[in-house]
Short mmCIF file of the C-alpha atoms (twelve columns), coordinates in Angstrom:
data_MODEL
# 
_entry.id   MODEL 
# 
loop_
_atom_site.group_PDB 
_atom_site.id 
_atom_site.type_symbol 
_atom_site.label_atom_id 
_atom_site.label_alt_id 
_atom_site.label_comp_id 
_atom_site.label_asym_id 
_atom_site.label_seq_id 
_atom_site.Cartn_x 
_atom_site.Cartn_y 
_atom_site.Cartn_z 
_atom_site.pdbx_PDB_model_num 
ATOM 1   C CA . UNK A 1   26.982  -14.185 -10.379 1 
ATOM 2   C CA . UNK A 2   26.273  -17.910 -10.266 1 
ATOM 3   C CA . UNK A 3   23.115  -19.328 -8.512  1 
ATOM 4   C CA . UNK A 4   23.141  -22.494 -6.427  1 
ATOM 5   C CA . UNK A 5   22.320  -25.481 -8.301  1 
ATOM 6   C CA . UNK A 6   19.089  -26.192 -6.392  1 
ATOM 7   C CA . UNK A 7   17.481  -22.837 -7.276  1 
ATOM 8   C CA . UNK A 8   14.248  -23.391 -9.327  1 
ATOM 9   C CA . UNK A 9   14.301  -21.667 -12.737 1 
ATOM 10  C CA . UNK A 10  12.747  -18.182 -13.029 1 
ATOM 11  C CA . UNK A 11  9.310   -17.941 -14.593 1 
ATOM 12  C CA . UNK A 12  7.670   -14.497 -15.071 1 
ATOM 13  C CA . UNK A 13  4.678   -14.227 -13.004 1 
ATOM 14  C CA . UNK A 14  5.219   -17.260 -10.962 1 
ATOM 15  C CA . UNK A 15  7.148   -17.391 -7.490  1 
ATOM 16  C CA . UNK A 16  10.358  -19.265 -7.578  1 
ATOM 17  C CA . UNK A 17  9.926   -20.698 -4.162  1 
ATOM 18  C CA . UNK A 18  6.973   -22.294 -2.358  1 
ATOM 19  C CA . UNK A 19  4.985   -19.886 -0.362  1 
ATOM 20  C CA . UNK A 20  4.598   -20.573 3.301   1 
ATOM 21  C CA . UNK A 21  1.511   -21.779 5.151   1 
ATOM 22  C CA . UNK A 22  1.418   -18.353 6.781   1 
ATOM 23  C CA . UNK A 23  1.170   -16.719 3.393   1 
ATOM 24  C CA . UNK A 24  -1.287  -19.354 2.285   1 
ATOM 25  C CA . UNK A 25  -3.751  -18.503 5.183   1 
ATOM 26  C CA . UNK A 26  -3.674  -14.837 4.305   1 
ATOM 27  C CA . UNK A 27  -4.141  -15.560 0.552   1 
ATOM 28  C CA . UNK A 28  -7.131  -17.784 1.462   1 
ATOM 29  C CA . UNK A 29  -8.521  -14.805 3.504   1 
ATOM 30  C CA . UNK A 30  -8.141  -12.377 0.664   1 
ATOM 31  C CA . UNK A 31  -9.786  -14.938 -1.647  1 
ATOM 32  C CA . UNK A 32  -12.780 -15.264 0.432   1 
ATOM 33  C CA . UNK A 33  -13.164 -11.433 0.875   1 
ATOM 34  C CA . UNK A 34  -13.253 -9.393  -2.299  1 
ATOM 35  C CA . UNK A 35  -10.255 -6.953  -1.858  1 
ATOM 36  C CA . UNK A 36  -12.066 -4.133  -3.757  1 
ATOM 37  C CA . UNK A 37  -15.092 -4.478  -1.347  1 
ATOM 38  C CA . UNK A 38  -12.784 -4.675  1.724   1 
ATOM 39  C CA . UNK A 39  -10.899 -1.574  0.520   1 
ATOM 40  C CA . UNK A 40  -13.899 0.588   -0.074  1 
ATOM 41  C CA . UNK A 41  -15.292 -0.558  3.391   1 
ATOM 42  C CA . UNK A 42  -11.996 0.708   5.036   1 
ATOM 43  C CA . UNK A 43  -12.019 4.029   3.186   1 
ATOM 44  C CA . UNK A 44  -15.713 4.747   4.229   1 
ATOM 45  C CA . UNK A 45  -14.741 3.792   7.781   1 
ATOM 46  C CA . UNK A 46  -11.662 5.925   7.838   1 
ATOM 47  C CA . UNK A 47  -13.663 8.981   6.602   1 
ATOM 48  C CA . UNK A 48  -16.484 8.615   9.074   1 
ATOM 49  C CA . UNK A 49  -17.061 11.826  10.984  1 
ATOM 50  C CA . UNK A 50  -16.809 12.315  14.764  1 
ATOM 51  C CA . UNK A 51  -14.805 9.297   15.216  1 
ATOM 52  C CA . UNK A 52  -13.767 8.046   18.788  1 
ATOM 53  C CA . UNK A 53  -10.305 6.903   19.704  1 
ATOM 54  C CA . UNK A 54  -11.457 3.267   19.463  1 
ATOM 55  C CA . UNK A 55  -12.896 3.692   15.960  1 
ATOM 56  C CA . UNK A 56  -9.807  5.489   14.746  1 
ATOM 57  C CA . UNK A 57  -7.479  2.717   15.995  1 
ATOM 58  C CA . UNK A 58  -9.723  0.008   14.558  1 
ATOM 59  C CA . UNK A 59  -10.082 1.393   11.037  1 
ATOM 60  C CA . UNK A 60  -6.342  2.241   10.862  1 
ATOM 61  C CA . UNK A 61  -5.572  -1.321  12.074  1 
ATOM 62  C CA . UNK A 62  -7.884  -2.909  9.333   1 
ATOM 63  C CA . UNK A 63  -6.463  -0.787  6.684   1 
ATOM 64  C CA . UNK A 64  -2.914  -1.628  7.477   1 
ATOM 65  C CA . UNK A 65  -3.534  -5.294  8.110   1 
ATOM 66  C CA . UNK A 66  -5.006  -5.383  4.538   1 
ATOM 67  C CA . UNK A 67  -2.087  -3.443  3.195   1 
ATOM 68  C CA . UNK A 68  0.461   -5.816  4.900   1 
ATOM 69  C CA . UNK A 69  -1.281  -8.786  3.246   1 
ATOM 70  C CA . UNK A 70  -1.137  -7.079  -0.087  1 
ATOM 71  C CA . UNK A 71  2.461   -6.109  0.126   1 
ATOM 72  C CA . UNK A 72  3.561   -9.632  1.184   1 
ATOM 73  C CA . UNK A 73  1.432   -11.152 -1.659  1 
ATOM 74  C CA . UNK A 74  2.840   -8.868  -4.287  1 
ATOM 75  C CA . UNK A 75  6.428   -8.559  -3.212  1 
ATOM 76  C CA . UNK A 76  9.389   -9.509  -5.541  1 
ATOM 77  C CA . UNK A 77  9.382   -13.233 -4.601  1 
ATOM 78  C CA . UNK A 78  12.817  -13.983 -6.187  1 
ATOM 79  C CA . UNK A 79  14.258  -14.231 -2.596  1 
ATOM 80  C CA . UNK A 80  12.603  -16.152 0.267   1 
ATOM 81  C CA . UNK A 81  11.175  -14.066 3.048   1 
ATOM 82  C CA . UNK A 82  10.934  -15.415 6.654   1 
ATOM 83  C CA . UNK A 83  7.735   -15.041 8.562   1 
ATOM 84  C CA . UNK A 84  9.441   -12.922 11.091  1 
ATOM 85  C CA . UNK A 85  10.157  -10.281 8.644   1 
ATOM 86  C CA . UNK A 86  6.381   -10.134 7.844   1 
ATOM 87  C CA . UNK A 87  5.459   -9.701  11.455  1 
ATOM 88  C CA . UNK A 88  7.971   -7.059  11.912  1 
ATOM 89  C CA . UNK A 89  6.664   -5.126  9.058   1 
ATOM 90  C CA . UNK A 90  2.979   -5.645  9.948   1 
ATOM 91  C CA . UNK A 91  3.510   -4.381  13.611  1 
ATOM 92  C CA . UNK A 92  5.685   -1.241  12.404  1 
ATOM 93  C CA . UNK A 93  3.050   -0.197  9.865   1 
ATOM 94  C CA . UNK A 94  0.032   -0.698  12.306  1 
ATOM 95  C CA . UNK A 95  1.855   1.231   15.003  1 
ATOM 96  C CA . UNK A 96  2.909   4.146   12.694  1 
ATOM 97  C CA . UNK A 97  -0.666  4.451   11.226  1 
ATOM 98  C CA . UNK A 98  -2.476  4.432   14.539  1 
ATOM 99  C CA . UNK A 99  0.125   6.859   16.063  1 
ATOM 100 C CA . UNK A 100 -0.091  9.357   13.296  1 
ATOM 101 C CA . UNK A 101 -3.895  9.238   13.107  1 
ATOM 102 C CA . UNK A 102 -4.480  9.501   16.943  1 
ATOM 103 C CA . UNK A 103 -1.724  12.169  17.279  1 
ATOM 104 C CA . UNK A 104 -3.302  14.421  14.539  1 
ATOM 105 C CA . UNK A 105 -6.778  13.899  15.851  1 
ATOM 106 C CA . UNK A 106 -5.630  14.983  19.411  1 
ATOM 107 C CA . UNK A 107 -3.836  18.107  17.859  1 
ATOM 108 C CA . UNK A 108 -6.956  19.073  15.971  1 
ATOM 109 C CA . UNK A 109 -9.133  18.710  18.867  1 
ATOM 110 C CA . UNK A 110 -6.997  20.874  21.074  1 
ATOM 111 C CA . UNK A 111 -6.804  23.610  18.464  1 
ATOM 112 C CA . UNK A 112 -8.984  26.254  19.999  1 
ATOM 113 C CA . UNK A 113 -8.543  28.588  17.096  1 
ATOM 114 C CA . UNK A 114 -10.873 26.501  14.923  1 
ATOM 115 C CA . UNK A 115 -14.618 26.533  15.040  1 
ATOM 116 C CA . UNK A 116 -16.311 23.250  15.527  1 
ATOM 117 C CA . UNK A 117 -17.330 22.950  11.853  1 
ATOM 118 C CA . UNK A 118 -13.747 23.757  10.796  1 
ATOM 119 C CA . UNK A 119 -12.286 21.207  13.239  1 
ATOM 120 C CA . UNK A 120 -14.571 18.630  11.852  1 
ATOM 121 C CA . UNK A 121 -13.583 19.326  8.234   1 
ATOM 122 C CA . UNK A 122 -9.954  19.142  9.141   1 
ATOM 123 C CA . UNK A 123 -10.422 15.811  10.884  1 
ATOM 124 C CA . UNK A 124 -11.764 14.375  7.838   1 
ATOM 125 C CA . UNK A 125 -8.456  14.944  6.049   1 
ATOM 126 C CA . UNK A 126 -6.426  13.148  9.013   1 
ATOM 127 C CA . UNK A 127 -6.691  9.667   7.482   1 
ATOM 128 C CA . UNK A 128 -4.568  10.649  4.324   1 
ATOM 129 C CA . UNK A 129 -1.267  11.642  6.061   1 
ATOM 130 C CA . UNK A 130 -1.789  8.683   8.354   1 
ATOM 131 C CA . UNK A 131 -2.417  6.232   5.677   1 
ATOM 132 C CA . UNK A 132 0.255   7.652   3.284   1 
ATOM 133 C CA . UNK A 133 2.996   7.756   5.939   1 
ATOM 134 C CA . UNK A 134 2.090   4.164   7.140   1 
ATOM 135 C CA . UNK A 135 1.946   2.905   3.482   1 
ATOM 136 C CA . UNK A 136 5.506   3.984   3.119   1 
ATOM 137 C CA . UNK A 137 6.571   2.319   6.405   1 
ATOM 138 C CA . UNK A 138 4.587   -0.774  5.509   1 
ATOM 139 C CA . UNK A 139 6.280   -1.207  2.099   1 
ATOM 140 C CA . UNK A 140 9.833   -0.568  3.475   1 
ATOM 141 C CA . UNK A 141 9.439   -2.826  6.440   1 
ATOM 142 C CA . UNK A 142 7.579   -5.621  4.641   1 
ATOM 143 C CA . UNK A 143 10.222  -5.708  1.901   1 
ATOM 144 C CA . UNK A 144 13.376  -4.425  3.517   1 
ATOM 145 C CA . UNK A 145 14.906  -8.011  2.975   1 
ATOM 146 C CA . UNK A 146 15.121  -7.027  -0.685  1 
ATOM 147 C CA . UNK A 147 17.408  -4.027  0.204   1 
ATOM 148 C CA . UNK A 148 19.707  -6.422  2.097   1 
ATOM 149 C CA . UNK A 149 19.738  -9.318  -0.410  1 
ATOM 150 C CA . UNK A 150 18.926  -7.495  -3.701  1 
ATOM 151 C CA . UNK A 151 16.478  -8.712  -6.359  1 
ATOM 152 C CA . UNK A 152 17.051  -10.393 -9.679  1 
ATOM 153 C CA . UNK A 153 17.648  -8.335  -12.817 1 
ATOM 154 C CA . UNK A 154 17.194  -9.823  -16.258 1 
ATOM 155 C CA . UNK A 155 18.786  -8.964  -19.660 1 
ATOM 156 C CA . UNK A 156 16.927  -8.440  -23.022 1 
ATOM 157 C CA . UNK A 157 16.535  -12.247 -23.538 1 
ATOM 158 C CA . UNK A 158 14.942  -12.843 -20.029 1 
ATOM 159 C CA . UNK A 159 18.159  -14.287 -18.517 1 
ATOM 160 C CA . UNK A 160 18.944  -13.604 -14.931 1 
ATOM 161 C CA . UNK A 161 22.099  -11.411 -14.894 1 
ATOM 162 C CA . UNK A 162 22.478  -11.158 -11.139 1 
ATOM 163 C CA . UNK A 163 20.964  -9.892  -7.864  1 
ATOM 164 C CA . UNK A 164 21.161  -6.044  -7.379  1 
ATOM 165 C CA . UNK A 165 20.512  -4.264  -4.210  1 
ATOM 166 C CA . UNK A 166 20.350  -0.934  -6.234  1 
ATOM 167 C CA . UNK A 167 17.569  -2.178  -8.357  1 
ATOM 168 C CA . UNK A 168 15.817  -3.299  -5.154  1 
ATOM 169 C CA . UNK A 169 16.084  0.393   -3.938  1 
ATOM 170 C CA . UNK A 170 14.470  1.556   -7.186  1 
ATOM 171 C CA . UNK A 171 11.704  -0.992  -6.796  1 
ATOM 172 C CA . UNK A 172 10.908  0.021   -3.256  1 
ATOM 173 C CA . UNK A 173 10.893  3.726   -4.124  1 
ATOM 174 C CA . UNK A 174 8.565   3.145   -6.984  1 
ATOM 175 C CA . UNK A 175 6.190   1.029   -5.009  1 
ATOM 176 C CA . UNK A 176 6.239   3.525   -2.104  1 
ATOM 177 C CA . UNK A 177 5.397   6.387   -4.416  1 
ATOM 178 C CA . UNK A 178 2.517   4.382   -5.820  1 
ATOM 179 C CA . UNK A 179 1.265   3.749   -2.425  1 
ATOM 180 C CA . UNK A 180 1.156   7.428   -1.648  1 
ATOM 181 C CA . UNK A 181 -0.644  8.383   -4.806  1 
ATOM 182 C CA . UNK A 182 -3.237  5.652   -4.527  1 
ATOM 183 C CA . UNK A 183 -4.921  6.962   -1.282  1 
ATOM 184 C CA . UNK A 184 -4.661  10.577  -2.371  1 
ATOM 185 C CA . UNK A 185 -7.791  10.812  -4.464  1 
ATOM 186 C CA . UNK A 186 -9.643  8.263   -2.249  1 
ATOM 187 C CA . UNK A 187 -8.994  10.054  0.990   1 
ATOM 188 C CA . UNK A 188 -8.940  13.805  -0.189  1 
ATOM 189 C CA . UNK A 189 -11.714 14.016  -2.664  1 
ATOM 190 C CA . UNK A 190 -14.487 12.278  -0.754  1 
ATOM 191 C CA . UNK A 191 -14.239 14.817  2.255   1 
ATOM 192 C CA . UNK A 192 -14.447 17.739  -0.134  1 
ATOM 193 C CA . UNK A 193 -17.298 16.301  -2.029  1 
ATOM 194 C CA . UNK A 194 -19.213 15.228  1.201   1 
ATOM 195 C CA . UNK A 195 -18.777 18.560  2.829   1 
ATOM 196 C CA . UNK A 196 -20.734 20.025  -0.163  1 
ATOM 197 C CA . UNK A 197 -23.271 17.361  -0.405  1 
ATOM 198 C CA . UNK A 198 -24.166 17.332  3.258   1 
ATOM 199 C CA . UNK A 199 -25.331 20.901  2.983   1 
ATOM 200 C CA . UNK A 200 -27.805 20.081  0.169   1 
ATOM 201 C CA . UNK A 201 -31.481 19.906  1.244   1 
ATOM 202 C CA . UNK A 202 -31.793 16.383  0.126   1 
ATOM 203 C CA . UNK A 203 -29.042 14.948  2.629   1 
ATOM 204 C CA . UNK A 204 -30.060 17.409  5.330   1 
ATOM 205 C CA . UNK A 205 -33.642 16.044  5.253   1 
ATOM 206 C CA . UNK A 206 -32.530 12.563  4.840   1 
ATOM 207 C CA . UNK A 207 -29.435 11.955  7.140   1 
ATOM 208 C CA . UNK A 208 -29.598 8.195   6.675   1 
ATOM 209 C CA . UNK A 209 -28.668 8.567   3.088   1 
ATOM 210 C CA . UNK A 210 -25.202 10.152  4.051   1 
ATOM 211 C CA . UNK A 211 -23.433 6.850   4.531   1 
ATOM 212 C CA . UNK A 212 -24.698 5.254   1.214   1 
ATOM 213 C CA . UNK A 213 -23.867 8.355   -0.708  1 
ATOM 214 C CA . UNK A 214 -20.412 8.613   0.925   1 
ATOM 215 C CA . UNK A 215 -19.834 4.800   -0.112  1 
ATOM 216 C CA . UNK A 216 -20.675 5.673   -3.656  1 
ATOM 217 C CA . UNK A 217 -18.334 8.679   -3.671  1 
ATOM 218 C CA . UNK A 218 -15.537 6.498   -2.240  1 
ATOM 219 C CA . UNK A 219 -16.124 3.897   -4.841  1 
ATOM 220 C CA . UNK A 220 -15.894 6.505   -7.644  1 
ATOM 221 C CA . UNK A 221 -12.696 7.929   -6.159  1 
ATOM 222 C CA . UNK A 222 -11.280 4.390   -5.954  1 
ATOM 223 C CA . UNK A 223 -12.081 3.584   -9.665  1 
ATOM 224 C CA . UNK A 224 -10.140 6.760   -10.400 1 
ATOM 225 C CA . UNK A 225 -7.235  6.347   -8.114  1 
ATOM 226 C CA . UNK A 226 -6.433  2.703   -8.722  1 
ATOM 227 C CA . UNK A 227 -5.512  2.827   -12.372 1 
ATOM 228 C CA . UNK A 228 -3.848  6.230   -11.939 1 
ATOM 229 C CA . UNK A 229 -1.485  4.812   -9.310  1 
ATOM 230 C CA . UNK A 230 -0.703  1.484   -11.076 1 
ATOM 231 C CA . UNK A 231 0.072   3.224   -14.313 1 
ATOM 232 C CA . UNK A 232 2.857   5.408   -12.667 1 
ATOM 233 C CA . UNK A 233 5.470   2.690   -13.158 1 
ATOM 234 C CA . UNK A 234 5.506   -0.501  -15.205 1 
ATOM 235 C CA . UNK A 235 5.450   -3.754  -13.392 1 
ATOM 236 C CA . UNK A 236 8.764   -4.860  -15.174 1 
ATOM 237 C CA . UNK A 237 10.829  -1.617  -14.705 1 
ATOM 238 C CA . UNK A 238 13.978  -0.850  -16.841 1 
ATOM 239 C CA . UNK A 239 17.279  0.411   -15.484 1 
ATOM 240 C CA . UNK A 240 20.584  1.094   -17.223 1 
ATOM 241 C CA . UNK A 241 23.278  -1.335  -16.304 1 
ATOM 242 C CA . UNK A 242 25.842  1.417   -15.729 1 
ATOM 243 C CA . UNK A 243 23.809  2.528   -12.767 1 
ATOM 244 C CA . UNK A 244 23.971  -0.885  -10.997 1 
ATOM 245 C CA . UNK A 245 26.816  -2.673  -9.250  1 
ATOM 246 C CA . UNK A 246 29.996  -3.201  -11.249 1 
ATOM 247 C CA . UNK A 247 29.526  -6.889  -11.261 1 
ATOM 248 C CA . UNK A 248 26.174  -6.576  -12.700 1 
ATOM 249 C CA . UNK A 249 27.448  -4.394  -15.504 1 
ATOM 250 C CA . UNK A 250 30.240  -6.789  -16.178 1 
ATOM 251 C CA . UNK A 251 28.103  -9.837  -16.362 1 
ATOM 252 C CA . UNK A 252 25.966  -8.581  -19.475 1 
ATOM 253 C CA . UNK A 253 26.423  -6.828  -22.740 1 
ATOM 254 C CA . UNK A 254 23.000  -5.333  -22.566 1 
ATOM 255 C CA . UNK A 255 22.857  -1.602  -21.808 1 
ATOM 256 C CA . UNK A 256 19.588  -1.936  -19.859 1 
ATOM 257 C CA . UNK A 257 18.176  -4.681  -17.609 1 
ATOM 258 C CA . UNK A 258 14.653  -5.172  -16.246 1 
ATOM 259 C CA . UNK A 259 13.435  -6.126  -12.725 1 
ATOM 260 C CA . UNK A 260 10.053  -6.904  -11.172 1 
ATOM 261 C CA . UNK A 261 9.147   -3.975  -8.838  1 
ATOM 262 C CA . UNK A 262 6.230   -5.685  -7.179  1 
ATOM 263 C CA . UNK A 263 2.965   -3.838  -6.521  1 
# 
């Protein structure tokens, strides 16, 4: 498949097209605030006990706003993406996260079969299904242009063979699975650990230490989850040409091609 003559050459690790000022403002925001600090802060906020409706909405909004910026910054940038697509994906992810979290909290609060202690414990696990579901929605909505237009696939010599929608589906699936695995240890382990630690005499006599201890537990879980999630799939994934579109298979003699799945 021939490319237009005005297309800039492909360079691994660099965008082929200039980023918009909209992207630049978000990138500047992320440069000012350390993403790791922001993420740990979000997790601590999501796992706070006895949350109100307003606090649930706020922390889910902050988490998905951060995720939307990360998804946009780490997409496969071989195809330009309009700002309107970013806004659609952002709104869809925030609405889905808030709806799931609020809905599950309401169901738990109305469950009369649970004791107050059991209800509180279950509420601590609500952020995981909300965040995991919204992460999938976030990835698909933010990058669904790739499904329509495809992403570039490269042969063994690094030459662009063509643009494949099938490769784009694999890239989004791998990214979505990564985004489900990433919050699993972070949003599941801390509630279990904290439910045990809060019963100790140290924290029962010093309730002000609960928040700092929970922050340290979340930080340790983040250190475990991040390398685990990123290592699931390589950044440059490989796929057999026979599994791609006929025109892609016909355009190269390589048995496999590679594509940038994004993060």
